[in-house]
Amino acid sequence: MRAGTPPNRPSDGETDSARAQRWDPARYARHGRFVADLAGPLVALLAPRPDDDILDLGCGDGALTAAIAPRCRRIVGVDASPEQVAAANALGLDARVVDGHALPFDTEFDAIVTNAALHWMKRPDDVIDGMWRALRPGGRIAGEMGGEGNVARISGALMDALRRRGIDGESRFPWYFPAPDAYRRRLAAGGFEVTEMALVQRPTTLPGDISGWLETFAEPFLGAVPARERPAMIAEVRDDLEPVLYREGTGWVADYVRLRFLAVKPPVAEG
Ligand code: BEZ
């Protein structure tokens, strides 16, 4: 997916838009549909109830939102990408353009579900504060995001390709992939009781060539080189990764690591 535009702060005169991740719903549907398709364990953790009001944080094109909608009273999707929100609205969903760092909701929801979105939001404490405000007492977050080590091979190859061009890839790293203890501590500091937190190795078979994944998800790195050079950079990264991520008969398998968690906003104490 999807979700918050990375809050990168260019220091070399480059424009924000050269570093930003943009979302093209048609391309996303081709290369990113697996993200919602693999959300079964997250939805099981959420366990939607018929009287739940749910916020889908980082709803992207609404594929997961639409799958949950029949199982709850109300679901609202938010995403930072106007293009993805338009695609979600076209499915008939209540989806809104919202920066996940500044959620505008006040005790409106019984649950938040968030899939493959939080790692695009690089100020996690702001996001956690907003989730706290959005939930009713006793409300829960069921979340899945990239965790420590996620796409390490892929991002390593991208940064190597930039280094060979004299460009610092580290400073462009657009993702936040926390270790379980670190994220647990942040949630606890935000007032949540963390009831589940697991780092799950999930090698993920891609629907096509790795170049489709790179074009869809790695724009903050690719944007560092002029458009005419990007096909060569993609080919180079592909060559680097082929021995480790391509398997005859299976195809391309990305080195995904999921951080999956359930956290609860304590009910108001009685008495
Ligand atoms: C992920 O879901 O883990 C992911 C997606 C796109 C870029 C990086 C990570």
CSV table of C-alpha atoms and ligand atoms in Angstrom, one decimal:
chain,number,residue,atom,x,y,z
A,1,MET,CA,0.0,0.0,0.0
A,2,ARG,CA,-0.3,3.2,0.4
A,3,ALA,CA,-1.0,5.8,3.3
A,4,GLY,CA,1.1,8.7,4.5
A,5,THR,CA,3.4,10.5,2.1
A,6,PRO,CA,6.9,10.1,3.7
A,7,PRO,CA,7.8,13.2,5.6
A,8,ASN,CA,11.2,13.5,4.0
A,9,ARG,CA,13.0,16.7,4.4
A,10,PRO,CA,15.2,17.3,1.4
A,11,SER,CA,18.4,19.0,2.3
A,12,ASP,CA,20.0,19.1,-1.1
A,13,GLY,CA,17.8,21.4,-3.0
A,14,GLU,CA,15.7,18.6,-4.4
A,15,THR,CA,11.9,19.1,-4.4
A,16,ASP,CA,9.6,17.2,-2.0
A,17,SER,CA,7.8,15.7,-5.0
A,18,ALA,CA,11.1,14.1,-6.3
A,19,ARG,CA,11.3,12.1,-3.0
A,20,ALA,CA,7.6,11.4,-2.5
A,21,GLN,CA,5.8,8.2,-3.1
A,22,ARG,CA,2.9,8.6,-5.5
A,23,TRP,CA,0.1,6.1,-5.9
A,24,ASP,CA,-1.4,5.1,-9.2
A,25,PRO,CA,-4.5,3.0,-8.4
A,26,ALA,CA,-4.3,1.1,-11.7
A,27,ARG,CA,-0.6,0.2,-11.2
A,28,TYR,CA,-1.4,-0.6,-7.5
A,29,ALA,CA,-4.2,-3.0,-8.6
A,30,ARG,CA,-1.7,-4.8,-10.9
A,31,HIS,CA,1.3,-5.0,-8.5
A,32,GLY,CA,-0.1,-4.5,-5.0
A,33,ARG,CA,-3.4,-6.4,-4.8
A,34,PHE,CA,-1.7,-9.2,-2.8
A,35,VAL,CA,-1.4,-6.7,0.1
A,36,ALA,CA,-5.1,-6.9,0.8
A,37,ASP,CA,-5.4,-10.5,-0.3
A,38,LEU,CA,-2.9,-11.5,2.5
A,39,ALA,CA,-4.7,-9.7,5.3
A,40,GLY,CA,-6.5,-12.7,6.6
A,41,PRO,CA,-4.5,-13.0,9.8
A,42,LEU,CA,-5.0,-9.3,10.5
A,43,VAL,CA,-8.8,-9.5,10.0
A,44,ALA,CA,-8.9,-12.5,12.3
A,45,LEU,CA,-7.0,-10.4,14.9
A,46,LEU,CA,-9.5,-7.6,14.4
A,47,ALA,CA,-12.5,-9.9,14.7
A,48,PRO,CA,-15.0,-7.4,13.5
A,49,ARG,CA,-18.3,-7.3,15.3
A,50,PRO,CA,-21.7,-6.3,13.8
A,51,ASP,CA,-21.9,-3.2,16.1
A,52,ASP,CA,-18.4,-2.0,15.5
A,53,ASP,CA,-17.5,1.4,14.1
A,54,ILE,CA,-14.1,0.9,12.5
A,55,LEU,CA,-11.4,3.2,11.1
A,56,ASP,CA,-9.2,1.8,8.4
A,57,LEU,CA,-6.0,3.8,8.7
A,58,GLY,CA,-4.2,3.8,5.4
A,59,CYS,CA,-7.1,2.3,3.4
A,60,GLY,CA,-5.4,2.7,0.0
A,61,ASP,CA,-7.8,1.8,-2.8
A,62,GLY,CA,-10.3,0.3,-0.3
A,63,ALA,CA,-10.0,-3.4,-1.1
A,64,LEU,CA,-9.6,-4.4,2.5
A,65,THR,CA,-12.1,-1.8,3.7
A,66,ALA,CA,-14.7,-3.2,1.4
A,67,ALA,CA,-14.0,-6.8,2.6
A,68,ILE,CA,-14.5,-5.7,6.2
A,69,ALA,CA,-17.6,-3.5,5.6
A,70,PRO,CA,-20.2,-6.2,5.6
A,71,ARG,CA,-19.0,-7.4,9.0
A,72,CYS,CA,-19.4,-4.1,11.0
A,73,ARG,CA,-21.8,-1.3,11.5
A,74,ARG,CA,-19.7,1.4,9.9
A,75,ILE,CA,-16.2,1.7,8.4
A,76,VAL,CA,-14.4,4.8,7.5
A,77,GLY,CA,-11.2,4.7,5.4
A,78,VAL,CA,-8.5,7.3,5.5
A,79,ASP,CA,-5.4,7.6,3.3
A,80,ALA,CA,-3.0,10.4,2.4
A,81,SER,CA,-3.3,9.6,-1.3
A,82,PRO,CA,-6.1,11.5,-3.1
A,83,GLU,CA,-5.9,9.0,-6.0
A,84,GLN,CA,-6.3,6.0,-3.8
A,85,VAL,CA,-9.1,7.6,-1.8
A,86,ALA,CA,-10.9,8.3,-5.1
A,87,ALA,CA,-10.5,4.6,-6.0
A,88,ALA,CA,-12.0,3.7,-2.6
A,89,ASN,CA,-14.9,6.2,-3.0
A,90,ALA,CA,-15.6,4.6,-6.4
A,91,LEU,CA,-16.3,1.4,-4.5
A,92,GLY,CA,-19.0,3.2,-2.6
A,93,LEU,CA,-16.9,3.5,0.6
A,94,ASP,CA,-16.7,6.4,3.0
A,95,ALA,CA,-13.0,7.2,2.4
A,96,ARG,CA,-11.3,10.5,3.1
A,97,VAL,CA,-7.9,12.1,2.4
A,98,VAL,CA,-6.2,12.4,5.8
A,99,ASP,CA,-2.6,12.5,6.9
A,100,GLY,CA,-2.2,9.6,9.4
A,101,HIS,CA,0.1,11.9,11.5
A,102,ALA,CA,-2.9,14.2,12.2
A,103,LEU,CA,-6.0,12.0,12.6
A,104,PRO,CA,-9.0,14.3,13.2
A,105,PHE,CA,-11.3,11.9,15.0
A,106,ASP,CA,-12.5,12.1,18.6
A,107,THR,CA,-13.7,9.0,20.4
A,108,GLU,CA,-15.6,7.8,17.3
A,109,PHE,CA,-14.4,4.3,16.8
A,110,ASP,CA,-14.5,0.9,18.5
A,111,ALA,CA,-11.6,-0.4,16.5
A,112,ILE,CA,-8.9,0.7,14.1
A,113,VAL,CA,-7.5,-1.7,11.5
A,114,THR,CA,-4.3,-0.7,9.7
A,115,ASN,CA,-2.6,-2.8,7.1
A,116,ALA,CA,0.8,-2.1,5.5
A,117,ALA,CA,0.4,1.6,6.1
A,118,LEU,CA,2.1,2.6,9.4
A,119,HIS,CA,5.6,2.0,8.0
A,120,TRP,CA,5.0,4.9,5.7
A,121,MET,CA,4.4,7.3,8.6
A,122,LYS,CA,7.7,8.3,10.1
A,123,ARG,CA,6.5,10.1,13.2
A,124,PRO,CA,4.9,7.1,15.0
A,125,ASP,CA,4.2,8.9,18.2
A,126,ASP,CA,1.9,11.4,16.4
A,127,VAL,CA,0.1,8.5,14.8
A,128,ILE,CA,-0.3,6.7,18.1
A,129,ASP,CA,-1.7,9.8,19.7
A,130,GLY,CA,-4.2,10.2,16.9
A,131,MET,CA,-5.3,6.6,17.2
A,132,TRP,CA,-5.8,7.0,20.9
A,133,ARG,CA,-8.0,10.0,20.4
A,134,ALA,CA,-10.0,8.3,17.6
A,135,LEU,CA,-10.9,5.3,19.8
A,136,ARG,CA,-13.6,5.0,22.4
A,137,PRO,CA,-12.5,3.6,25.8
A,138,GLY,CA,-12.1,-0.1,25.4
A,139,GLY,CA,-11.4,0.3,21.7
A,140,ARG,CA,-8.7,-1.7,19.9
A,141,ILE,CA,-6.1,-1.5,17.2
A,142,ALA,CA,-5.4,-4.5,15.0
A,143,GLY,CA,-2.3,-3.6,13.1
A,144,GLU,CA,0.1,-5.0,10.6
A,145,MET,CA,3.1,-3.2,9.2
A,146,GLY,CA,6.6,-3.9,8.0
A,147,GLY,CA,8.8,-4.8,11.0
A,148,GLU,CA,12.5,-4.9,11.7
A,149,GLY,CA,14.3,-6.4,8.7
A,150,ASN,CA,11.4,-5.9,6.2
A,151,VAL,CA,12.5,-5.8,2.6
A,152,ALA,CA,16.1,-5.6,3.7
A,153,ARG,CA,17.4,-7.2,0.5
A,154,ILE,CA,15.4,-5.0,-1.7
A,155,SER,CA,16.2,-1.8,0.0
A,156,GLY,CA,19.9,-2.8,0.2
A,157,ALA,CA,20.0,-3.3,-3.5
A,158,LEU,CA,18.3,0.0,-4.1
A,159,MET,CA,20.7,1.9,-1.8
A,160,ASP,CA,23.7,0.1,-3.5
A,161,ALA,CA,22.4,1.3,-6.9
A,162,LEU,CA,22.2,4.8,-5.6
A,163,ARG,CA,25.6,4.6,-3.9
A,164,ARG,CA,27.2,3.6,-7.3
A,165,ARG,CA,25.7,6.9,-8.6
A,166,GLY,CA,27.2,8.9,-5.8
A,167,ILE,CA,23.8,9.3,-4.1
A,168,ASP,CA,23.1,8.7,-0.4
A,169,GLY,CA,20.2,6.2,-0.2
A,170,GLU,CA,20.1,6.1,3.6
A,171,SER,CA,18.7,9.6,3.8
A,172,ARG,CA,16.0,8.6,1.4
A,173,PHE,CA,14.9,5.6,3.3
A,174,PRO,CA,11.1,6.2,3.4
A,175,TRP,CA,10.0,3.5,5.8
A,176,TYR,CA,9.7,2.9,9.6
A,177,PHE,CA,10.2,-0.8,10.3
A,178,PRO,CA,10.3,-1.1,14.1
A,179,ALA,CA,11.4,-4.0,16.3
A,180,PRO,CA,8.6,-5.5,18.4
A,181,ASP,CA,9.9,-4.2,21.7
A,182,ALA,CA,10.4,-0.7,20.4
A,183,TYR,CA,6.9,-0.5,19.0
A,184,ARG,CA,5.4,-2.1,22.1
A,185,ARG,CA,7.1,0.6,24.2
A,186,ARG,CA,5.7,3.4,22.0
A,187,LEU,CA,2.1,2.0,22.2
A,188,ALA,CA,2.5,1.6,26.0
A,189,ALA,CA,3.8,5.2,26.3
A,190,GLY,CA,0.7,6.3,24.3
A,191,GLY,CA,-1.5,4.6,26.9
A,192,PHE,CA,-2.4,1.3,25.1
A,193,GLU,CA,-2.3,-2.2,26.6
A,194,VAL,CA,-0.5,-4.3,24.1
A,195,THR,CA,-2.1,-7.8,24.1
A,196,GLU,CA,-0.3,-9.2,21.0
A,197,MET,CA,2.9,-8.3,19.2
A,198,ALA,CA,4.6,-10.7,16.8
A,199,LEU,CA,7.4,-10.3,14.2
A,200,VAL,CA,6.5,-12.7,11.4
A,201,GLN,CA,8.8,-13.6,8.5
A,202,ARG,CA,6.5,-13.7,5.5
A,203,PRO,CA,8.3,-14.3,2.2
A,204,THR,CA,5.8,-13.0,-0.2
A,205,THR,CA,5.3,-14.2,-3.8
A,206,LEU,CA,4.9,-11.3,-6.1
A,207,PRO,CA,2.2,-11.2,-8.8
A,208,GLY,CA,4.9,-10.5,-11.5
A,209,ASP,CA,8.4,-9.3,-12.0
A,210,ILE,CA,10.2,-7.5,-9.2
A,211,SER,CA,10.4,-4.4,-11.5
A,212,GLY,CA,6.7,-4.0,-11.0
A,213,TRP,CA,7.1,-3.9,-7.3
A,214,LEU,CA,10.0,-1.4,-7.6
A,215,GLU,CA,8.0,0.9,-9.9
A,216,THR,CA,5.0,0.7,-7.5
A,217,PHE,CA,6.6,1.0,-4.1
A,218,ALA,CA,10.2,2.3,-4.4
A,219,GLU,CA,9.6,5.8,-5.9
A,220,PRO,CA,11.4,7.6,-3.0
A,221,PHE,CA,14.6,5.8,-4.2
A,222,LEU,CA,14.0,5.8,-7.9
A,223,GLY,CA,13.1,9.5,-7.8
A,224,ALA,CA,16.7,10.2,-6.9
A,225,VAL,CA,17.8,9.7,-10.6
A,226,PRO,CA,16.5,11.4,-13.7
A,227,ALA,CA,13.5,9.7,-15.3
A,228,ARG,CA,15.6,8.6,-18.3
A,229,GLU,CA,18.0,6.7,-16.0
A,230,ARG,CA,15.3,4.8,-14.0
A,231,PRO,CA,14.9,1.8,-16.3
A,232,ALA,CA,18.6,1.2,-16.1
A,233,MET,CA,18.6,1.5,-12.3
A,234,ILE,CA,15.6,-0.9,-12.1
A,235,ALA,CA,17.4,-3.4,-14.3
A,236,GLU,CA,20.5,-3.2,-12.2
A,237,VAL,CA,18.6,-3.7,-8.9
A,238,ARG,CA,16.7,-6.6,-10.6
A,239,ASP,CA,20.0,-8.3,-11.6
A,240,ASP,CA,21.3,-7.9,-8.0
A,241,LEU,CA,18.2,-9.4,-6.5
A,242,GLU,CA,17.6,-12.3,-8.9
A,243,PRO,CA,20.0,-14.8,-7.3
A,244,VAL,CA,18.4,-14.2,-3.8
A,245,LEU,CA,14.8,-13.5,-4.5
A,246,TYR,CA,13.9,-15.3,-7.7
A,247,ARG,CA,13.0,-19.0,-7.6
A,248,GLU,CA,12.4,-21.1,-10.7
A,249,GLY,CA,8.8,-22.2,-10.7
A,250,THR,CA,7.8,-19.8,-7.9
A,251,GLY,CA,8.9,-16.5,-9.4
A,252,TRP,CA,9.8,-13.4,-7.4
A,253,VAL,CA,9.5,-13.7,-3.6
A,254,ALA,CA,9.9,-10.5,-1.6
A,255,ASP,CA,11.6,-10.6,1.8
A,256,TYR,CA,8.6,-9.3,3.8
A,257,VAL,CA,8.7,-9.3,7.6
A,258,ARG,CA,5.4,-8.3,9.3
A,259,LEU,CA,4.9,-6.7,12.7
A,260,ARG,CA,1.4,-7.7,13.7
A,261,PHE,CA,-0.2,-6.5,16.9
A,262,LEU,CA,-3.3,-5.9,18.9
A,263,ALA,CA,-3.5,-3.1,21.4
A,264,VAL,CA,-6.4,-1.9,23.6
A,265,LYS,CA,-7.3,1.5,24.9
A,266,PRO,CA,-8.2,0.7,28.5
A,267,PRO,CA,-11.9,1.1,29.4
A,268,VAL,CA,-12.6,4.1,31.7
A,269,ALA,CA,-12.2,2.9,35.3
A,270,GLU,CA,-15.6,2.5,37.0
A,271,GLY,CA,-16.6,4.1,40.3
B,1,BEZ,C1,5.3,-3.6,3.1
B,1,BEZ,O1,4.1,-3.8,3.0
B,1,BEZ,O2,6.1,-4.2,3.9
B,1,BEZ,C2,6.0,-2.7,2.1
B,1,BEZ,C3,5.3,-2.2,1.0
B,1,BEZ,C4,5.9,-1.3,0.2
B,1,BEZ,C5,7.2,-0.9,0.5
B,1,BEZ,C6,7.8,-1.3,1.6
B,1,BEZ,C7,7.3,-2.2,2.4
